[in-house]
Amino acid sequence: VVVLEHMDSAGRKLLLTGSGKCNFTNMLLSRRREGAELDLHTVVMEHFYGDPAFAERAITAFDAEDTVAFFRELGVEPAYRSYPYDDGIYVYPSSMESRSMLTALLSECERLGVQLAFSHKVLDISSFDDFCSIDLAASEAASPDHKAASRPWMVTTDRGDYAADAVIFAAGSNAAPRTGSDSSVYPLIKKLGHGFTSYLPALCGLKPRDGVPDELRGVRAEAVVSLHVYSDNDMMLYQSRGEVQLGSE
């Protein structure tokens, strides 16, 4: 397995998860709770806003308990946290530091012999039959266990070519460009015939008209946020209760 990463280090976005604490699963998404089987369909319908059938299949195959067990095997003990504004049970590493998760994952990659290729920008991907002007020697050096010509895919980077049996895109969206999640790989995915639904930010900041007072910057608090439209009458369109973090900008 070769991971092609266009940043110069791994896990930059992971380190920001959960404000640096990395809540890596939610026990709400578990097949069992307190020894009883749960109706996953009902849970998914209440908490998932995409394709519920896909979510239900994924959770049934590998749920929150499986996730906790997986990271326990890597040496990450869980810490459970619940909050008054929702019914979830959030799971963090006991260190409450996202770097613990990154360290565990990198150690497992090393144990399994996964090759991490940093500062590799993917320029193109094509089926082997469509790939022209291939440097077989370079490709076989990158994948020494098989002849390059026996592999169906060719990935072209700014630092060489990689022949592959399969290619998995795990590139994120455009959520955090400075971490490497910048949607730069989208054109390559579209080139292979995959479509995209409209994508919008799941989280976005709100800027108060008068700014945030210095003494409140960085503070987290439970709050109610309402969306109003003012015309002839004040009409509230939506209201949500949750945690608000006051930013530094």
Tab-separated table of C-alpha atoms in Angstrom:
chain	number	residue	atom	x	y	z
A	1	VAL	CA	0.000	0.000	0.000
A	2	VAL	CA	1.294	3.449	-0.968
A	3	VAL	CA	-0.260	6.665	0.357
A	4	LEU	CA	0.340	9.652	-1.935
A	5	GLU	CA	0.120	12.849	0.144
A	6	HIS	CA	0.633	16.259	-1.415
A	7	MET	CA	1.495	17.856	1.927
A	8	ASP	CA	4.896	17.388	3.569
A	9	SER	CA	3.507	15.562	6.614
A	10	ALA	CA	0.561	13.378	7.588
A	11	GLY	CA	-2.589	14.148	9.509
A	12	ARG	CA	-2.692	17.939	9.515
A	13	LYS	CA	-6.462	17.974	9.329
A	14	LEU	CA	-6.730	15.189	11.891
A	15	LEU	CA	-4.774	17.285	14.400
A	16	LEU	CA	-7.487	19.978	14.209
A	17	THR	CA	-10.375	17.570	14.763
A	18	GLY	CA	-12.524	18.308	17.781
A	19	SER	CA	-10.576	21.488	18.510
A	20	GLY	CA	-7.421	19.414	18.873
A	21	LYS	CA	-9.026	16.723	21.033
A	22	CYS	CA	-10.243	14.438	18.207
A	23	ASN	CA	-13.670	13.027	19.000
A	24	PHE	CA	-13.305	9.976	16.764
A	25	THR	CA	-16.723	8.329	17.090
A	26	ASN	CA	-20.094	8.640	18.784
A	27	MET	CA	-21.606	5.770	20.773
A	28	LEU	CA	-25.016	6.805	19.495
A	29	LEU	CA	-23.992	5.008	16.285
A	30	SER	CA	-23.672	1.579	17.872
A	31	ARG	CA	-25.589	-1.618	17.162
A	32	ARG	CA	-25.924	-2.323	20.880
A	33	ARG	CA	-26.230	-0.208	23.980
A	34	GLU	CA	-26.396	-1.451	27.562
A	35	GLY	CA	-26.675	-5.041	26.297
A	36	ALA	CA	-29.726	-4.404	24.111
A	37	GLU	CA	-29.987	-4.395	20.339
A	38	LEU	CA	-30.756	-0.964	18.928
A	39	ASP	CA	-33.010	-0.045	16.050
A	40	LEU	CA	-30.235	1.390	13.876
A	41	HIS	CA	-32.694	2.415	11.193
A	42	THR	CA	-34.445	4.763	13.620
A	43	VAL	CA	-31.137	6.164	14.899
A	44	VAL	CA	-29.900	6.820	11.365
A	45	MET	CA	-33.133	8.451	10.239
A	46	GLU	CA	-33.009	10.813	13.228
A	47	HIS	CA	-29.337	11.791	12.964
A	48	PHE	CA	-28.131	11.344	9.393
A	49	TYR	CA	-29.028	13.847	6.689
A	50	GLY	CA	-27.673	12.089	3.600
A	51	ASP	CA	-28.570	8.659	2.244
A	52	PRO	CA	-29.850	6.757	5.316
A	53	ALA	CA	-29.561	3.358	3.594
A	54	PHE	CA	-25.846	3.887	2.961
A	55	ALA	CA	-25.276	5.067	6.532
A	56	GLU	CA	-27.138	2.091	7.973
A	57	ARG	CA	-25.102	-0.395	5.919
A	58	ALA	CA	-21.830	1.258	6.921
A	59	ILE	CA	-22.674	1.370	10.627
A	60	THR	CA	-23.938	-2.209	10.615
A	61	ALA	CA	-20.631	-3.344	9.096
A	62	PHE	CA	-18.423	-1.321	11.464
A	63	ASP	CA	-20.077	0.621	14.263
A	64	ALA	CA	-18.852	2.813	17.113
A	65	GLU	CA	-17.950	-0.150	19.352
A	66	ASP	CA	-15.864	-1.633	16.528
A	67	THR	CA	-14.117	1.730	16.136
A	68	VAL	CA	-13.299	1.933	19.846
A	69	ALA	CA	-12.004	-1.662	19.803
A	70	PHE	CA	-9.836	-0.939	16.739
A	71	PHE	CA	-8.121	2.023	18.358
A	72	ARG	CA	-7.748	0.156	21.656
A	73	GLU	CA	-5.710	-2.434	19.760
A	74	LEU	CA	-3.495	0.448	18.607
A	75	GLY	CA	-2.999	1.568	22.219
A	76	VAL	CA	-5.571	4.386	22.337
A	77	GLU	CA	-7.820	4.169	25.402
A	78	PRO	CA	-11.185	5.928	25.005
A	79	ALA	CA	-12.636	8.755	27.071
A	80	TYR	CA	-16.411	9.224	26.923
A	81	ARG	CA	-18.062	12.630	27.101
A	82	SER	CA	-21.700	13.661	26.908
A	83	TYR	CA	-23.132	17.147	26.607
A	84	PRO	CA	-26.507	18.577	27.645
A	85	TYR	CA	-27.353	19.910	24.186
A	86	ASP	CA	-27.640	16.513	22.436
A	87	ASP	CA	-28.049	12.804	23.180
A	88	GLY	CA	-24.724	11.644	21.768
A	89	ILE	CA	-21.845	10.078	23.690
A	90	TYR	CA	-18.649	11.430	22.158
A	91	VAL	CA	-15.487	9.335	22.269
A	92	TYR	CA	-12.039	10.956	22.563
A	93	PRO	CA	-8.582	9.533	23.204
A	94	SER	CA	-7.979	9.481	26.964
A	95	SER	CA	-5.162	11.976	26.457
A	96	MET	CA	-7.732	14.393	24.979
A	97	GLU	CA	-5.138	15.190	22.308
A	98	SER	CA	-5.593	14.458	18.614
A	99	ARG	CA	-1.867	13.787	18.268
A	100	SER	CA	-2.423	10.519	20.150
A	101	MET	CA	-4.628	9.351	17.275
A	102	LEU	CA	-2.132	10.413	14.632
A	103	THR	CA	0.752	8.716	16.433
A	104	ALA	CA	-1.228	5.472	16.725
A	105	LEU	CA	-2.177	5.483	13.045
A	106	LEU	CA	1.352	6.239	11.869
A	107	SER	CA	2.743	3.467	14.083
A	108	GLU	CA	0.263	1.007	12.604
A	109	CYS	CA	1.213	2.087	9.080
A	110	GLU	CA	4.846	1.418	9.917
A	111	ARG	CA	4.009	-1.992	11.388
A	112	LEU	CA	2.070	-2.967	8.257
A	113	GLY	CA	4.713	-1.680	5.894
A	114	VAL	CA	2.580	1.079	4.378
A	115	GLN	CA	4.676	3.477	2.299
A	116	LEU	CA	3.907	7.146	2.987
A	117	ALA	CA	4.962	9.320	0.049
A	118	PHE	CA	4.827	12.966	1.116
A	119	SER	CA	5.027	16.034	-1.138
A	120	HIS	CA	3.597	14.050	-4.053
A	121	LYS	CA	1.058	15.983	-6.102
A	122	VAL	CA	-1.151	13.679	-8.182
A	123	LEU	CA	-1.331	15.016	-11.746
A	124	ASP	CA	-3.264	12.295	-13.522
A	125	ILE	CA	-4.754	8.834	-13.163
A	126	SER	CA	-5.614	6.528	-16.021
A	127	SER	CA	-6.125	2.910	-16.910
A	128	PHE	CA	-2.879	1.257	-17.885
A	129	ASP	CA	-4.019	0.733	-21.480
A	130	ASP	CA	-4.561	4.480	-21.873
A	131	PHE	CA	-1.273	5.451	-20.311
A	132	CYS	CA	1.281	6.629	-22.842
A	133	SER	CA	5.037	7.166	-22.663
A	134	ILE	CA	5.329	5.057	-19.523
A	135	ASP	CA	8.677	4.563	-17.883
A	136	LEU	CA	8.374	0.893	-16.959
A	137	ALA	CA	11.603	0.853	-15.012
A	138	ALA	CA	10.442	3.695	-12.766
A	139	SER	CA	7.018	2.115	-12.282
A	140	GLU	CA	8.432	-1.279	-11.366
A	141	ALA	CA	10.822	0.383	-8.923
A	142	ALA	CA	7.827	2.032	-7.214
A	143	SER	CA	5.957	-1.302	-7.162
A	144	PRO	CA	8.676	-3.972	-7.083
A	145	ASP	CA	6.448	-6.903	-6.144
A	146	HIS	CA	4.602	-7.033	-9.500
A	147	LYS	CA	5.302	-6.111	-13.076
A	148	ALA	CA	3.904	-2.656	-13.743
A	149	ALA	CA	2.168	-3.857	-16.899
A	150	SER	CA	0.093	-6.342	-14.866
A	151	ARG	CA	-1.593	-3.569	-12.891
A	152	PRO	CA	-4.697	-1.836	-14.258
A	153	TRP	CA	-4.076	1.717	-13.026
A	154	MET	CA	-1.329	4.252	-13.460
A	155	VAL	CA	-1.065	7.273	-11.157
A	156	THR	CA	1.121	10.121	-12.380
A	157	THR	CA	2.638	12.470	-9.794
A	158	ASP	CA	5.110	15.321	-9.982
A	159	ARG	CA	7.703	12.923	-8.537
A	160	GLY	CA	7.138	9.798	-10.595
A	161	ASP	CA	4.571	7.238	-11.721
A	162	TYR	CA	2.881	4.523	-9.642
A	163	ALA	CA	1.248	1.395	-11.055
A	164	ALA	CA	-1.618	0.131	-8.896
A	165	ASP	CA	-4.123	-2.699	-8.599
A	166	ALA	CA	-6.659	-0.292	-7.088
A	167	VAL	CA	-6.860	3.399	-6.269
A	168	ILE	CA	-8.723	4.888	-3.308
A	169	PHE	CA	-9.363	8.623	-3.109
A	170	ALA	CA	-9.363	9.934	0.480
A	171	ALA	CA	-8.812	13.582	-0.242
A	172	GLY	CA	-11.425	15.438	1.765
A	173	SER	CA	-13.189	18.406	0.237
A	174	ASN	CA	-12.358	22.098	0.250
A	175	ALA	CA	-12.879	22.445	3.979
A	176	ALA	CA	-9.361	23.336	5.118
A	177	PRO	CA	-6.945	24.153	2.275
A	178	ARG	CA	-4.020	24.896	4.593
A	179	THR	CA	-4.185	21.296	5.847
A	180	GLY	CA	-4.191	19.874	2.314
A	181	SER	CA	-7.964	19.433	2.045
A	182	ASP	CA	-8.354	21.730	-0.956
A	183	SER	CA	-10.450	19.817	-3.544
A	184	SER	CA	-7.522	19.829	-5.994
A	185	VAL	CA	-8.144	16.167	-6.842
A	186	TYR	CA	-11.804	16.685	-7.823
A	187	PRO	CA	-11.063	17.113	-11.567
A	188	LEU	CA	-9.304	13.730	-11.608
A	189	ILE	CA	-12.268	12.044	-9.936
A	190	LYS	CA	-14.651	13.633	-12.444
A	191	LYS	CA	-12.390	12.534	-15.301
A	192	LEU	CA	-12.959	8.920	-14.223
A	193	GLY	CA	-16.709	9.378	-14.663
A	194	HIS	CA	-17.787	9.956	-11.083
A	195	GLY	CA	-20.444	12.569	-10.405
A	196	PHE	CA	-20.767	14.998	-7.521
A	197	THR	CA	-23.766	16.223	-5.632
A	198	SER	CA	-23.777	19.859	-4.591
A	199	TYR	CA	-21.439	20.286	-1.653
A	200	LEU	CA	-21.748	22.953	0.992
A	201	PRO	CA	-19.909	23.533	4.284
A	202	ALA	CA	-21.375	21.570	7.183
A	203	LEU	CA	-19.872	24.070	9.620
A	204	CYS	CA	-19.471	27.763	8.982
A	205	GLY	CA	-18.662	30.791	11.052
A	206	LEU	CA	-20.964	33.685	11.827
A	207	LYS	CA	-19.420	37.128	12.155
A	208	PRO	CA	-21.126	39.441	14.696
A	209	ARG	CA	-21.673	42.945	13.397
A	210	ASP	CA	-19.714	44.427	16.316
A	211	GLY	CA	-17.058	41.701	16.483
A	212	VAL	CA	-16.138	39.449	19.425
A	213	PRO	CA	-14.878	41.095	22.644
A	214	ASP	CA	-11.300	40.145	23.481
A	215	GLU	CA	-12.276	38.557	26.785
A	216	LEU	CA	-14.659	36.126	25.020
A	217	ARG	CA	-12.354	34.912	22.254
A	218	GLY	CA	-11.802	31.163	22.387
A	219	VAL	CA	-14.685	30.640	24.829
A	220	ARG	CA	-17.046	27.707	24.221
A	221	ALA	CA	-20.598	27.822	25.509
A	222	GLU	CA	-23.947	26.116	25.089
A	223	ALA	CA	-26.245	28.388	23.110
A	224	VAL	CA	-29.376	28.637	21.023
A	225	VAL	CA	-28.963	30.031	17.511
A	226	SER	CA	-31.995	31.234	15.573
A	227	LEU	CA	-32.355	32.265	11.934
A	228	HIS	CA	-34.854	35.077	11.395
A	229	VAL	CA	-36.125	36.845	8.294
A	230	TYR	CA	-37.274	40.396	8.864
A	231	SER	CA	-39.804	41.856	6.460
A	232	ASP	CA	-43.252	43.051	7.454
A	233	ASN	CA	-43.223	40.473	10.211
A	234	ASP	CA	-40.429	38.780	12.143
A	235	MET	CA	-40.436	35.143	10.999
A	236	MET	CA	-38.128	32.581	12.560
A	237	LEU	CA	-37.066	29.996	9.962
A	238	TYR	CA	-34.854	27.714	12.015
A	239	GLN	CA	-33.525	27.258	15.533
A	240	SER	CA	-30.808	24.936	16.838
A	241	ARG	CA	-29.274	24.301	20.231
A	242	GLY	CA	-25.636	23.330	20.588
A	243	GLU	CA	-22.118	24.450	21.385
A	244	VAL	CA	-20.816	27.748	20.084
A	245	GLN	CA	-17.131	28.637	19.997
A	246	LEU	CA	-16.241	32.295	19.807
A	247	GLY	CA	-13.372	32.714	17.380
A	248	SER	CA	-10.338	34.940	17.294
A	249	GLU	CA	-11.190	36.767	14.068
